[in-house]
N, CA, C and O atoms as CSV, one atom per row, in Angstrom:
chain,resi,resn,atom,element,x,y,z
A,1,MET,N,N,-20.145,-7.065,-0.158
A,1,MET,CA,C,-19.691,-5.799,-0.734
A,1,MET,C,C,-18.350,-5.406,-0.108
A,1,MET,O,O,-18.122,-5.607,1.085
A,2,SER,N,N,-17.497,-4.861,-0.912
A,2,SER,CA,C,-16.170,-4.452,-0.478
A,2,SER,C,C,-16.247,-3.246,0.474
A,2,SER,O,O,-17.175,-2.439,0.409
A,3,VAL,N,N,-15.264,-3.154,1.338
A,3,VAL,CA,C,-15.169,-2.014,2.246
A,3,VAL,C,C,-14.995,-0.712,1.439
A,3,VAL,O,O,-15.421,0.356,1.881
A,4,PHE,N,N,-14.371,-0.809,0.264
A,4,PHE,CA,C,-14.245,0.346,-0.624
A,4,PHE,C,C,-15.420,0.315,-1.591
A,4,PHE,O,O,-15.533,-0.607,-2.398
A,5,GLU,N,N,-16.287,1.305,-1.517
A,5,GLU,CA,C,-17.512,1.310,-2.325
A,5,GLU,C,C,-17.243,1.470,-3.810
A,5,GLU,O,O,-18.095,1.132,-4.633
A,6,SER,N,N,-16.061,1.985,-4.168
A,6,SER,CA,C,-15.726,2.186,-5.576
A,6,SER,C,C,-14.203,2.280,-5.723
A,6,SER,O,O,-13.473,2.455,-4.747
A,7,LYS,N,N,-13.759,2.161,-6.954
A,7,LYS,CA,C,-12.334,2.327,-7.229
A,7,LYS,C,C,-11.894,3.742,-6.861
A,7,LYS,O,O,-10.798,3.948,-6.341
A,8,GLU,N,N,-12.757,4.707,-7.135
A,8,GLU,CA,C,-12.420,6.107,-6.837
A,8,GLU,C,C,-12.188,6.304,-5.337
A,8,GLU,O,O,-11.277,7.023,-4.929
A,9,LYS,N,N,-13.026,5.653,-4.522
A,9,LYS,CA,C,-12.867,5.760,-3.065
A,9,LYS,C,C,-11.563,5.111,-2.630
A,9,LYS,O,O,-10.861,5.644,-1.770
A,10,MET,N,N,-11.236,3.976,-3.210
A,10,MET,CA,C,-9.992,3.298,-2.872
A,10,MET,C,C,-8.786,4.163,-3.262
A,10,MET,O,O,-7.826,4.278,-2.500
A,11,VAL,N,N,-8.844,4.760,-4.437
A,11,VAL,CA,C,-7.760,5.645,-4.885
A,11,VAL,C,C,-7.602,6.809,-3.903
A,11,VAL,O,O,-6.485,7.175,-3.538
A,12,GLU,N,N,-8.711,7.377,-3.486
A,12,GLU,CA,C,-8.689,8.508,-2.548
A,12,GLU,C,C,-8.069,8.086,-1.207
A,12,GLU,O,O,-7.201,8.777,-0.673
A,13,VAL,N,N,-8.519,6.955,-0.674
A,13,VAL,CA,C,-8.071,6.530,0.656
A,13,VAL,C,C,-6.634,6.006,0.624
A,13,VAL,O,O,-5.788,6.483,1.380
A,14,LEU,N,N,-6.350,5.031,-0.240
A,14,LEU,CA,C,-5.006,4.450,-0.274
A,14,LEU,C,C,-3.984,5.413,-0.872
A,14,LEU,O,O,-2.849,5.490,-0.402
A,15,GLY,N,N,-4.385,6.142,-1.903
A,15,GLY,CA,C,-3.479,7.147,-2.466
A,15,GLY,C,C,-3.105,8.187,-1.424
A,15,GLY,O,O,-1.947,8.591,-1.320
A,16,GLY,N,N,-4.101,8.617,-0.650
A,16,GLY,CA,C,-3.844,9.586,0.423
A,16,GLY,C,C,-2.931,9.018,1.494
A,16,GLY,O,O,-2.059,9.717,2.011
A,17,LEU,N,N,-3.135,7.735,1.829
A,17,LEU,CA,C,-2.281,7.092,2.827
A,17,LEU,C,C,-0.825,7.090,2.367
A,17,LEU,O,O,0.070,7.428,3.143
A,18,PHE,N,N,-0.584,6.716,1.125
A,18,PHE,CA,C,0.796,6.672,0.639
A,18,PHE,C,C,1.380,8.071,0.466
A,18,PHE,O,O,2.590,8.254,0.596
A,19,ASP,N,N,0.542,9.050,0.176
A,19,ASP,CA,C,1.035,10.433,0.161
A,19,ASP,C,C,1.510,10.835,1.560
A,19,ASP,O,O,2.535,11.502,1.708
A,20,ILE,N,N,0.750,10.421,2.591
A,20,ILE,CA,C,1.153,10.687,3.979
A,20,ILE,C,C,2.495,10.020,4.267
A,20,ILE,O,O,3.399,10.644,4.823
A,21,LEU,N,N,2.621,8.749,3.884
A,21,LEU,CA,C,3.858,8.012,4.129
A,21,LEU,C,C,5.043,8.670,3.428
A,21,LEU,O,O,6.093,8.881,4.034
A,22,LEU,N,N,4.869,8.989,2.161
A,22,LEU,CA,C,5.988,9.540,1.383
A,22,LEU,C,C,6.334,10.959,1.797
A,22,LEU,O,O,7.427,11.438,1.495
A,23,SER,N,N,5.417,11.647,2.487
A,23,SER,CA,C,5.684,12.994,2.989
A,23,SER,C,C,6.297,12.979,4.381
A,23,SER,O,O,6.741,14.015,4.877
A,24,ASP,N,N,6.324,11.813,5.012
A,24,ASP,CA,C,6.908,11.696,6.348
A,24,ASP,C,C,8.397,12.034,6.268
A,24,ASP,O,O,9.102,11.505,5.408
A,25,PRO,N,N,8.889,12.917,7.160
A,25,PRO,CA,C,10.288,13.352,7.059
A,25,PRO,C,C,11.313,12.238,7.256
A,25,PRO,O,O,12.446,12.363,6.792
A,26,ASP,N,N,10.944,11.167,7.925
A,26,ASP,CA,C,11.867,10.056,8.126
A,26,ASP,C,C,11.629,8.946,7.092
A,26,ASP,O,O,12.550,8.528,6.390
A,27,ALA,N,N,10.375,8.478,7.014
A,27,ALA,CA,C,10.054,7.338,6.148
A,27,ALA,C,C,10.125,7.681,4.667
A,27,ALA,O,O,10.565,6.857,3.864
A,28,GLY,N,N,9.701,8.878,4.294
A,28,GLY,CA,C,9.682,9.258,2.879
A,28,GLY,C,C,11.041,9.125,2.203
A,28,GLY,O,O,11.156,8.442,1.186
A,29,PRO,N,N,12.077,9.767,2.751
A,29,PRO,CA,C,13.410,9.629,2.146
A,29,PRO,C,C,13.962,8.200,2.213
A,29,PRO,O,O,14.678,7.766,1.310
A,30,LYS,N,N,13.627,7.467,3.290
A,30,LYS,CA,C,14.091,6.074,3.381
A,30,LYS,C,C,13.470,5.238,2.273
A,30,LYS,O,O,14.145,4.418,1.652
A,31,PHE,N,N,12.170,5.450,2.026
A,31,PHE,CA,C,11.537,4.683,0.951
A,31,PHE,C,C,12.137,5.074,-0.396
A,31,PHE,O,O,12.484,4.207,-1.198
A,32,ALA,N,N,12.259,6.375,-0.646
A,32,ALA,CA,C,12.821,6.824,-1.928
A,32,ALA,C,C,14.229,6.277,-2.113
A,32,ALA,O,O,14.609,5.894,-3.220
A,33,GLY,N,N,14.999,6.239,-1.040
A,33,GLY,CA,C,16.366,5.745,-1.100
A,33,GLY,C,C,16.468,4.229,-1.211
A,33,GLY,O,O,17.527,3.699,-1.547
A,34,SER,N,N,15.367,3.529,-0.929
A,34,SER,CA,C,15.387,2.064,-1.001
A,34,SER,C,C,15.481,1.567,-2.442
A,34,SER,O,O,15.889,0.434,-2.698
A,35,ASN,N,N,15.100,2.424,-3.362
A,35,ASN,CA,C,15.113,2.081,-4.788
A,35,ASN,C,C,14.268,0.839,-5.084
A,35,ASN,O,O,14.623,0.022,-5.933
A,36,ILE,N,N,13.146,0.710,-4.370
A,36,ILE,CA,C,12.237,-0.415,-4.555
A,36,ILE,C,C,10.910,0.104,-5.100
A,36,ILE,O,O,10.337,1.051,-4.561
A,37,THR,N,N,10.434,-0.513,-6.156
A,37,THR,CA,C,9.113,-0.202,-6.695
A,37,THR,C,C,8.173,-1.335,-6.318
A,37,THR,O,O,8.452,-2.505,-6.578
A,38,ILE,N,N,7.056,-0.971,-5.700
A,38,ILE,CA,C,6.060,-1.950,-5.274
A,38,ILE,C,C,4.805,-1.763,-6.112
A,38,ILE,O,O,4.354,-0.641,-6.344
A,39,LYS,N,N,4.260,-2.867,-6.555
A,39,LYS,CA,C,2.973,-2.856,-7.261
A,39,LYS,C,C,1.968,-3.603,-6.383
A,39,LYS,O,O,2.202,-4.742,-5.979
A,40,PHE,N,N,0.856,-2.946,-6.101
A,40,PHE,CA,C,-0.250,-3.590,-5.407
A,40,PHE,C,C,-1.316,-3.875,-6.452
A,40,PHE,O,O,-1.910,-2.954,-7.012
A,41,SER,N,N,-1.555,-5.148,-6.710
A,41,SER,CA,C,-2.643,-5.553,-7.597
A,41,SER,C,C,-3.832,-5.839,-6.693
A,41,SER,O,O,-3.881,-6.866,-6.016
A,42,ILE,N,N,-4.771,-4.934,-6.690
A,42,ILE,CA,C,-5.887,-4.993,-5.750
A,42,ILE,C,C,-7.154,-5.405,-6.491
A,42,ILE,O,O,-7.436,-4.931,-7.591
A,43,SER,N,N,-7.907,-6.299,-5.858
A,43,SER,CA,C,-9.186,-6.715,-6.420
A,43,SER,C,C,-10.310,-6.248,-5.505
A,43,SER,O,O,-10.119,-6.061,-4.304
A,44,ASP,N,N,-11.464,-6.068,-6.089
A,44,ASP,CA,C,-12.697,-5.750,-5.357
A,44,ASP,C,C,-12.584,-4.478,-4.530
A,44,ASP,O,O,-12.592,-4.550,-3.301
A,45,PRO,N,N,-12.480,-3.321,-5.165
A,45,PRO,CA,C,-12.469,-3.043,-6.601
A,45,PRO,C,C,-11.070,-3.235,-7.212
A,45,PRO,O,O,-10.058,-3.226,-6.512
A,46,ASN,N,N,-11.053,-3.404,-8.523
A,46,ASN,CA,C,-9.812,-3.683,-9.238
A,46,ASN,C,C,-9.027,-2.408,-9.509
A,46,ASN,O,O,-9.559,-1.420,-10.014
A,47,ALA,N,N,-7.734,-2.461,-9.156
A,47,ALA,CA,C,-6.842,-1.336,-9.425
A,47,ALA,C,C,-5.402,-1.805,-9.299
A,47,ALA,O,O,-5.116,-2.807,-8.644
A,48,GLN,N,N,-4.518,-1.081,-9.921
A,48,GLN,CA,C,-3.082,-1.320,-9.837
A,48,GLN,C,C,-2.459,-0.064,-9.228
A,48,GLN,O,O,-2.505,1.014,-9.821
A,49,LEU,N,N,-1.883,-0.215,-8.047
A,49,LEU,CA,C,-1.251,0.892,-7.332
A,49,LEU,C,C,0.250,0.655,-7.318
A,49,LEU,O,O,0.708,-0.425,-6.946
A,50,TYR,N,N,1.012,1.654,-7.720
A,50,TYR,CA,C,2.468,1.571,-7.721
A,50,TYR,C,C,3.024,2.616,-6.774
A,50,TYR,O,O,2.608,3.775,-6.787
A,51,ILE,N,N,3.971,2.188,-5.953
A,51,ILE,CA,C,4.726,3.116,-5.124
A,51,ILE,C,C,6.159,3.002,-5.627
A,51,ILE,O,O,6.767,1.934,-5.569
A,52,THR,N,N,6.689,4.115,-6.119
A,52,THR,CA,C,8.028,4.094,-6.712
A,52,THR,C,C,8.955,5.030,-5.926
A,52,THR,O,O,8.487,5.890,-5.180
A,53,PRO,N,N,10.262,4.860,-6.096
A,53,PRO,CA,C,11.195,5.760,-5.428
A,53,PRO,C,C,11.189,7.171,-6.016
A,53,PRO,O,O,11.860,8.064,-5.500
A,54,GLY,N,N,10.436,7.370,-7.089
A,54,GLY,CA,C,10.364,8.698,-7.707
A,54,GLY,C,C,11.731,9.173,-8.133
A,54,GLY,O,O,12.445,8.474,-8.853
A,55,ASP,N,N,12.096,10.356,-7.690
A,55,ASP,CA,C,13.382,10.945,-8.063
A,55,ASP,C,C,14.503,10.535,-7.109
A,55,ASP,O,O,15.618,11.048,-7.206
A,56,GLY,N,N,14.212,9.615,-6.190
A,56,GLY,CA,C,15.216,9.186,-5.213
A,56,GLY,C,C,15.218,10.041,-3.968
A,56,GLY,O,O,15.862,9.700,-2.975
A,57,ILE,N,N,14.498,11.158,-4.011
A,57,ILE,CA,C,14.380,12.045,-2.850
A,57,ILE,C,C,12.972,11.941,-2.268
A,57,ILE,O,O,12.786,11.877,-1.053
A,58,LYS,N,N,11.993,11.927,-3.161
A,58,LYS,CA,C,10.601,11.774,-2.736
A,58,LYS,C,C,9.963,10.704,-3.620
A,58,LYS,O,O,10.024,10.770,-4.848
A,59,GLY,N,N,9.357,9.728,-2.972
A,59,GLY,CA,C,8.683,8.662,-3.705
A,59,GLY,C,C,7.453,9.177,-4.417
A,59,GLY,O,O,7.060,10.333,-4.261
A,60,GLU,N,N,6.855,8.304,-5.198
A,60,GLU,CA,C,5.724,8.694,-6.033
A,60,GLU,C,C,4.650,7.609,-5.985
A,60,GLU,O,O,4.952,6.416,-5.982
A,61,VAL,N,N,3.382,8.051,-5.948
A,61,VAL,CA,C,2.225,7.164,-5.972
A,61,VAL,C,C,1.617,7.245,-7.359
A,61,VAL,O,O,1.263,8.328,-7.824
A,62,LEU,N,N,1.494,6.095,-8.026
A,62,LEU,CA,C,0.930,6.054,-9.375
A,62,LEU,C,C,-0.156,4.989,-9.436
A,62,LEU,O,O,-0.080,3.974,-8.744
A,63,TRP,N,N,-1.145,5.219,-10.247
A,63,TRP,CA,C,-2.222,4.246,-10.451
A,63,TRP,C,C,-2.218,3.807,-11.904
A,63,TRP,O,O,-2.070,4.630,-12.807
A,64,GLU,N,N,-2.380,2.523,-12.126
A,64,GLU,CA,C,-2.530,1.944,-13.465
A,64,GLU,C,C,-1.340,2.243,-14.376
A,64,GLU,O,O,-1.527,2.408,-15.581
A,65,ALA,N,N,-0.132,2.316,-13.838
A,65,ALA,CA,C,1.071,2.630,-14.617
A,65,ALA,C,C,1.620,1.346,-15.236
A,65,ALA,O,O,2.429,0.658,-14.613
A,66,LYS,N,N,1.197,1.023,-16.431
A,66,LYS,CA,C,1.505,-0.257,-17.053
A,66,LYS,C,C,2.958,-0.395,-17.529
A,66,LYS,O,O,3.418,-1.513,-17.760
A,67,ASP,N,N,3.674,0.693,-17.676
A,67,ASP,CA,C,5.027,0.627,-18.221
A,67,ASP,C,C,6.107,0.522,-17.139
A,67,ASP,O,O,7.296,0.626,-17.442
A,68,ILE,N,N,5.706,0.318,-15.888
A,68,ILE,CA,C,6.666,0.229,-14.788
A,68,ILE,C,C,6.836,-1.228,-14.381
A,68,ILE,O,O,5.854,-1.942,-14.178
A,69,LYS,N,N,8.076,-1.662,-14.265
A,69,LYS,CA,C,8.358,-3.027,-13.806
A,69,LYS,C,C,8.647,-2.972,-12.302
A,69,LYS,O,O,9.638,-2.379,-11.877
A,70,PRO,N,N,7.771,-3.598,-11.498
A,70,PRO,CA,C,7.986,-3.557,-10.047
A,70,PRO,C,C,9.059,-4.544,-9.589
A,70,PRO,O,O,9.306,-5.562,-10.235
A,71,ASP,N,N,9.687,-4.219,-8.467
A,71,ASP,CA,C,10.600,-5.155,-7.810
A,71,ASP,C,C,9.803,-6.167,-7.001
A,71,ASP,O,O,10.173,-7.337,-6.903
A,72,VAL,N,N,8.703,-5.697,-6.424
A,72,VAL,CA,C,7.850,-6.510,-5.569
A,72,VAL,C,C,6.407,-6.299,-6.007
A,72,VAL,O,O,5.982,-5.169,-6.246
A,73,GLU,N,N,5.657,-7.393,-6.111
A,73,GLU,CA,C,4.236,-7.265,-6.429
A,73,GLU,C,C,3.431,-7.961,-5.339
A,73,GLU,O,O,3.674,-9.119,-5.002
A,74,MET,N,N,2.470,-7.225,-4.801
A,74,MET,CA,C,1.578,-7.748,-3.777
A,74,MET,C,C,0.181,-7.836,-4.389
A,74,MET,O,O,-0.332,-6.853,-4.924
A,75,THR,N,N,-0.423,-9.009,-4.306
A,75,THR,CA,C,-1.768,-9.211,-4.828
A,75,THR,C,C,-2.687,-9.468,-3.641
A,75,THR,O,O,-2.444,-10.368,-2.837
A,76,LEU,N,N,-3.743,-8.667,-3.542
A,76,LEU,CA,C,-4.648,-8.768,-2.407
A,76,LEU,C,C,-5.970,-8.090,-2.726
A,76,LEU,O,O,-6.079,-7.351,-3.704
A,77,SER,N,N,-6.970,-8.343,-1.896
A,77,SER,CA,C,-8.268,-7.688,-2.074
A,77,SER,C,C,-8.262,-6.335,-1.367
A,77,SER,O,O,-7.413,-6.065,-0.518
A,78,GLY,N,N,-9.213,-5.505,-1.729
A,78,GLY,CA,C,-9.373,-4.222,-1.052
A,78,GLY,C,C,-9.642,-4.406,0.429
A,78,GLY,O,O,-9.121,-3.652,1.251
A,79,ASP,N,N,-10.453,-5.404,0.782
A,79,ASP,CA,C,-10.757,-5.670,2.186
A,79,ASP,C,C,-9.509,-6.087,2.960
A,79,ASP,O,O,-9.292,-5.634,4.083
A,80,THR,N,N,-8.685,-6.954,2.357
A,80,THR,CA,C,-7.448,-7.375,3.019
A,80,THR,C,C,-6.511,-6.187,3.192
A,80,THR,O,O,-5.857,-6.052,4.226
A,81,CYS,N,N,-6.447,-5.340,2.196
A,81,CYS,CA,C,-5.609,-4.141,2.259
A,81,CYS,C,C,-6.041,-3.266,3.439
A,81,CYS,O,O,-5.205,-2.815,4.221
A,82,HIS,N,N,-7.330,-3.034,3.561
A,82,HIS,CA,C,-7.877,-2.212,4.648
A,82,HIS,C,C,-7.526,-2.847,6.004
A,82,HIS,O,O,-7.069,-2.150,6.910
A,83,LYS,N,N,-7.736,-4.148,6.146
A,83,LYS,CA,C,-7.435,-4.842,7.405
A,83,LYS,C,C,-5.937,-4.820,7.708
A,83,LYS,O,O,-5.539,-4.709,8.868
A,84,PHE,N,N,-5.109,-4.927,6.669
A,84,PHE,CA,C,-3.657,-4.880,6.855
A,84,PHE,C,C,-3.234,-3.538,7.454
A,84,PHE,O,O,-2.469,-3.502,8.417
A,85,TRP,N,N,-3.725,-2.449,6.894
A,85,TRP,CA,C,-3.333,-1.123,7.374
A,85,TRP,C,C,-3.918,-0.808,8.746
A,85,TRP,O,O,-3.369,0.011,9.483
A,86,LEU,N,N,-5.030,-1.456,9.092
A,86,LEU,CA,C,-5.593,-1.302,10.439
A,86,LEU,C,C,-4.903,-2.223,11.443
A,86,LEU,O,O,-5.245,-2.210,12.625
A,87,LYS,N,N,-3.937,-3.019,10.990
A,87,LYS,CA,C,-3.213,-3.998,11.788
A,87,LYS,C,C,-4.146,-5.080,12.349
A,87,LYS,O,O,-3.902,-5.629,13.423
A,88,GLN,N,N,-5.211,-5.373,11.608
A,88,GLN,CA,C,-6.108,-6.462,11.990
A,88,GLN,C,C,-5.607,-7.793,11.443
A,88,GLN,O,O,-6.054,-8.860,11.865
A,89,ILE,N,N,-4.680,-7.714,10.506
A,89,ILE,CA,C,-4.037,-8.917,9.967
A,89,ILE,C,C,-2.584,-8.552,9.650
A,89,ILE,O,O,-2.308,-7.526,9.027
A,90,GLY,N,N,-1.681,-9.399,10.084
A,90,GLY,CA,C,-0.261,-9.157,9.857
A,90,GLY,C,C,0.211,-9.802,8.570
A,90,GLY,O,O,-0.439,-10.703,8.040
A,91,MET,N,N,1.330,-9.343,8.079
A,91,MET,CA,C,1.887,-9.847,6.830
A,91,MET,C,C,2.142,-11.360,6.871
A,91,MET,O,O,1.738,-12.056,5.940
A,92,PRO,N,N,2.796,-11.897,7.914
A,92,PRO,CA,C,3.057,-13.347,7.899
A,92,PRO,C,C,1.783,-14.194,7.835
A,92,PRO,O,O,1.727,-15.181,7.102
A,93,ILE,N,N,0.766,-13.808,8.601
A,93,ILE,CA,C,-0.497,-14.559,8.603
A,93,ILE,C,C,-1.190,-14.421,7.245
A,93,ILE,O,O,-1.683,-15.403,6.689
A,94,ALA,N,N,-1.222,-13.196,6.717
A,94,ALA,CA,C,-1.876,-12.960,5.424
A,94,ALA,C,C,-1.191,-13.754,4.311
A,94,ALA,O,O,-1.862,-14.295,3.431
A,95,LEU,N,N,0.135,-13.825,4.346
A,95,LEU,CA,C,0.870,-14.608,3.350
A,95,LEU,C,C,0.574,-16.100,3.528
A,95,LEU,O,O,0.340,-16.812,2.552
A,96,ALA,N,N,0.587,-16.564,4.775
A,96,ALA,CA,C,0.347,-17.985,5.043
A,96,ALA,C,C,-1.057,-18.416,4.627
A,96,ALA,O,O,-1.249,-19.527,4.132
A,97,LYS,N,N,-2.030,-17.539,4.828
A,97,LYS,CA,C,-3.418,-17.859,4.480
A,97,LYS,C,C,-3.732,-17.592,3.008
A,97,LYS,O,O,-4.826,-17.906,2.540
A,98,GLY,N,N,-2.785,-17.021,2.285
A,98,GLY,CA,C,-3.014,-16.718,0.878
A,98,GLY,C,C,-3.852,-15.470,0.644
A,98,GLY,O,O,-4.315,-15.228,-0.470
A,99,LEU,N,N,-4.049,-14.674,1.698
A,99,LEU,CA,C,-4.805,-13.428,1.547
A,99,LEU,C,C,-3.979,-12.371,0.816
A,99,LEU,O,O,-4.517,-11.502,0.130
A,100,ILE,N,N,-2.679,-12.466,0.977
A,100,ILE,CA,C,-1.736,-11.622,0.234
A,100,ILE,C,C,-0.765,-12.571,-0.453
A,100,ILE,O,O,-0.208,-13.479,0.163
A,101,LYS,N,N,-0.583,-12.336,-1.733
A,101,LYS,CA,C,0.421,-13.092,-2.487
A,101,LYS,C,C,1.534,-12.120,-2.831
A,101,LYS,O,O,1.292,-11.060,-3.409
A,102,ALA,N,N,2.749,-12.486,-2.474
A,102,ALA,CA,C,3.902,-11.625,-2.728
A,102,ALA,C,C,4.775,-12.257,-3.787
A,102,ALA,O,O,5.066,-13.452,-3.739
A,103,LYS,N,N,5.189,-11.450,-4.742
A,103,LYS,CA,C,6.077,-11.903,-5.805
A,103,LYS,C,C,7.276,-10.967,-5.805
A,103,LYS,O,O,7.131,-9.745,-5.818
A,104,GLY,N,N,8.435,-11.550,-5.791
A,104,GLY,CA,C,9.650,-10.743,-5.751
A,104,GLY,C,C,10.514,-11.204,-4.594
A,104,GLY,O,O,10.123,-12.085,-3.829
A,105,PRO,N,N,11.687,-10.610,-4.467
A,105,PRO,CA,C,12.616,-11.031,-3.420
A,105,PRO,C,C,12.077,-10.696,-2.025
A,105,PRO,O,O,11.850,-9.530,-1.704
A,106,MET,N,N,11.874,-11.732,-1.199
A,106,MET,CA,C,11.322,-11.527,0.144
A,106,MET,C,C,12.197,-10.624,1.006
A,106,MET,O,O,11.641,-9.883,1.816
A,107,PRO,N,N,13.523,-10.630,0.895
A,107,PRO,CA,C,14.302,-9.678,1.702
A,107,PRO,C,C,13.909,-8.222,1.427
A,107,PRO,O,O,13.907,-7.390,2.334
A,108,LYS,N,N,13.577,-7.927,0.169
A,108,LYS,CA,C,13.136,-6.562,-0.153
A,108,LYS,C,C,11.792,-6.260,0.491
A,108,LYS,O,O,11.574,-5.157,0.993
A,109,VAL,N,N,10.886,-7.242,0.479
A,109,VAL,CA,C,9.574,-7.060,1.103
A,109,VAL,C,C,9.756,-6.785,2.595
A,109,VAL,O,O,9.166,-5.852,3.139
A,110,LEU,N,N,10.573,-7.600,3.247
A,110,LEU,CA,C,10.777,-7.461,4.687
A,110,LEU,C,C,11.505,-6.162,5.036
A,110,LEU,O,O,11.278,-5.585,6.100
A,111,LYS,N,N,12.377,-5.707,4.143
A,111,LYS,CA,C,13.105,-4.456,4.358
A,111,LYS,C,C,12.143,-3.259,4.418
A,111,LYS,O,O,12.420,-2.259,5.079
A,112,LEU,N,N,11.020,-3.380,3.722
A,112,LEU,CA,C,10.066,-2.276,3.668
A,112,LEU,C,C,9.211,-2.147,4.924
A,112,LEU,O,O,8.760,-1.048,5.246
A,113,LEU,N,N,8.981,-3.244,5.638
A,113,LEU,CA,C,8.050,-3.204,6.765
A,113,LEU,C,C,8.370,-2.120,7.796
A,113,LEU,O,O,7.452,-1.413,8.212
A,114,PRO,N,N,9.629,-1.950,8.233
A,114,PRO,CA,C,9.898,-0.882,9.198
A,114,PRO,C,C,9.633,0.523,8.630
A,114,PRO,O,O,9.247,1.433,9.363
A,115,ILE,N,N,9.842,0.683,7.338
A,115,ILE,CA,C,9.617,1.994,6.705
A,115,ILE,C,C,8.132,2.352,6.723
A,115,ILE,O,O,7.780,3.531,6.696
A,116,LEU,N,N,7.268,1.353,6.767
A,116,LEU,CA,C,5.822,1.578,6.690
A,116,LEU,C,C,5.185,1.994,8.013
A,116,LEU,O,O,3.989,2.282,8.045
A,117,LYS,N,N,5.945,2.034,9.103
A,117,LYS,CA,C,5.380,2.353,10.422
A,117,LYS,C,C,4.529,3.623,10.434
A,117,LYS,O,O,3.446,3.606,11.020
A,118,PRO,N,N,4.966,4.721,9.815
A,118,PRO,CA,C,4.113,5.923,9.840
A,118,PRO,C,C,2.758,5.710,9.145
A,118,PRO,O,O,1.756,6.314,9.529
A,119,ALA,N,N,2.738,4.849,8.122
A,119,ALA,CA,C,1.466,4.580,7.442
A,119,ALA,C,C,0.538,3.792,8.359
A,119,ALA,O,O,-0.663,4.059,8.412
A,120,PHE,N,N,1.092,2.821,9.080
A,120,PHE,CA,C,0.276,2.072,10.045
A,120,PHE,C,C,-0.270,3.002,11.127
A,120,PHE,O,O,-1.426,2.885,11.535
A,121,ALA,N,N,0.571,3.924,11.585
A,121,ALA,CA,C,0.144,4.857,12.632
A,121,ALA,C,C,-0.935,5.804,12.120
A,121,ALA,O,O,-1.863,6.142,12.855
A,122,ALA,N,N,-0.820,6.234,10.865
A,122,ALA,CA,C,-1.738,7.231,10.314
A,122,ALA,C,C,-3.051,6.645,9.809
A,122,ALA,O,O,-4.069,7.336,9.799
A,123,TYR,N,N,-3.044,5.373,9.387
A,123,TYR,CA,C,-4.207,4.840,8.678
A,123,TYR,C,C,-5.522,4.873,9.451
A,123,TYR,O,O,-6.522,5.304,8.878
A,124,PRO,N,N,-5.590,4.447,10.715
A,124,PRO,CA,C,-6.902,4.452,11.370
A,124,PRO,C,C,-7.578,5.836,11.357
A,124,PRO,O,O,-8.759,5.953,11.033
A,125,GLU,N,N,-6.831,6.852,11.706
A,125,GLU,CA,C,-7.421,8.203,11.732
A,125,GLU,C,C,-7.713,8.696,10.312
A,125,GLU,O,O,-8.745,9.316,10.059
A,126,TRP,N,N,-6.790,8.410,9.395
A,126,TRP,CA,C,-6.977,8.819,8.001
A,126,TRP,C,C,-8.219,8.142,7.411
A,126,TRP,O,O,-9.051,8.799,6.786
A,127,ALA,N,N,-8.338,6.835,7.611
A,127,ALA,CA,C,-9.483,6.085,7.075
A,127,ALA,C,C,-10.785,6.619,7.675
A,127,ALA,O,O,-11.773,6.801,6.963
A,128,LYS,N,N,-10.783,6.865,8.963
A,128,LYS,CA,C,-11.969,7.402,9.635
A,128,LYS,C,C,-12.360,8.756,9.043
A,128,LYS,O,O,-13.540,9.026,8.819
A,129,SER,N,N,-11.360,9.603,8.793
A,129,SER,CA,C,-11.637,10.936,8.225
A,129,SER,C,C,-12.199,10.840,6.822
A,129,SER,O,O,-12.836,11.778,6.341
A,130,GLN,N,N,-11.965,9.691,6.145
A,130,GLN,CA,C,-12.457,9.472,4.794
A,130,GLN,C,C,-13.773,8.705,4.790
A,130,GLN,O,O,-14.249,8.295,3.731
A,131,GLY,N,N,-14.367,8.508,5.974
A,131,GLY,CA,C,-15.650,7.835,6.075
A,131,GLY,C,C,-15.574,6.321,6.025
A,131,GLY,O,O,-16.581,5.657,5.780
A,132,MET,N,N,-14.389,5.767,6.254
A,132,MET,CA,C,-14.211,4.319,6.211
A,132,MET,C,C,-14.470,3.726,7.597
A,132,MET,O,O,-14.239,4.392,8.606
A,133,PRO,N,N,-14.947,2.482,7.652
A,133,PRO,CA,C,-15.125,1.824,8.957
A,133,PRO,C,C,-13.759,1.456,9.554
A,133,PRO,O,O,-12.889,0.938,8.855
A,134,VAL,N,N,-13.586,1.727,10.835
A,134,VAL,CA,C,-12.318,1.368,11.495
A,134,VAL,C,C,-12.548,0.555,12.751
A,134,VAL,O,O,-11.591,0.173,13.423
């Protein structure tokens, strides 16, 4: 069974995490200014999560937005996503093992990693507050 008991729980937890990231006074504007749209194709449970630059000032979290063309697409399971944000698995290892498949220009993917630091810092406590195992 997946760490996320339902799609709704995943939307609540991951959507909340990205809201935290995009509201961060440093990371939020950097992400919006990056002009990069990321699509997370998540399985078990199945969902499509998009993080977009929004209006260029504040990014936007969207679910199942079929009319958006991402710059980068990450394909992974809900369990891998949870472990990634808990820093139990790093991006290079996950890519090498095929746990995460990345499509798009790798320089753009790598450019995003430093911007994600507040999300990594916030996730353990956020996940715990949402009843997730940490």
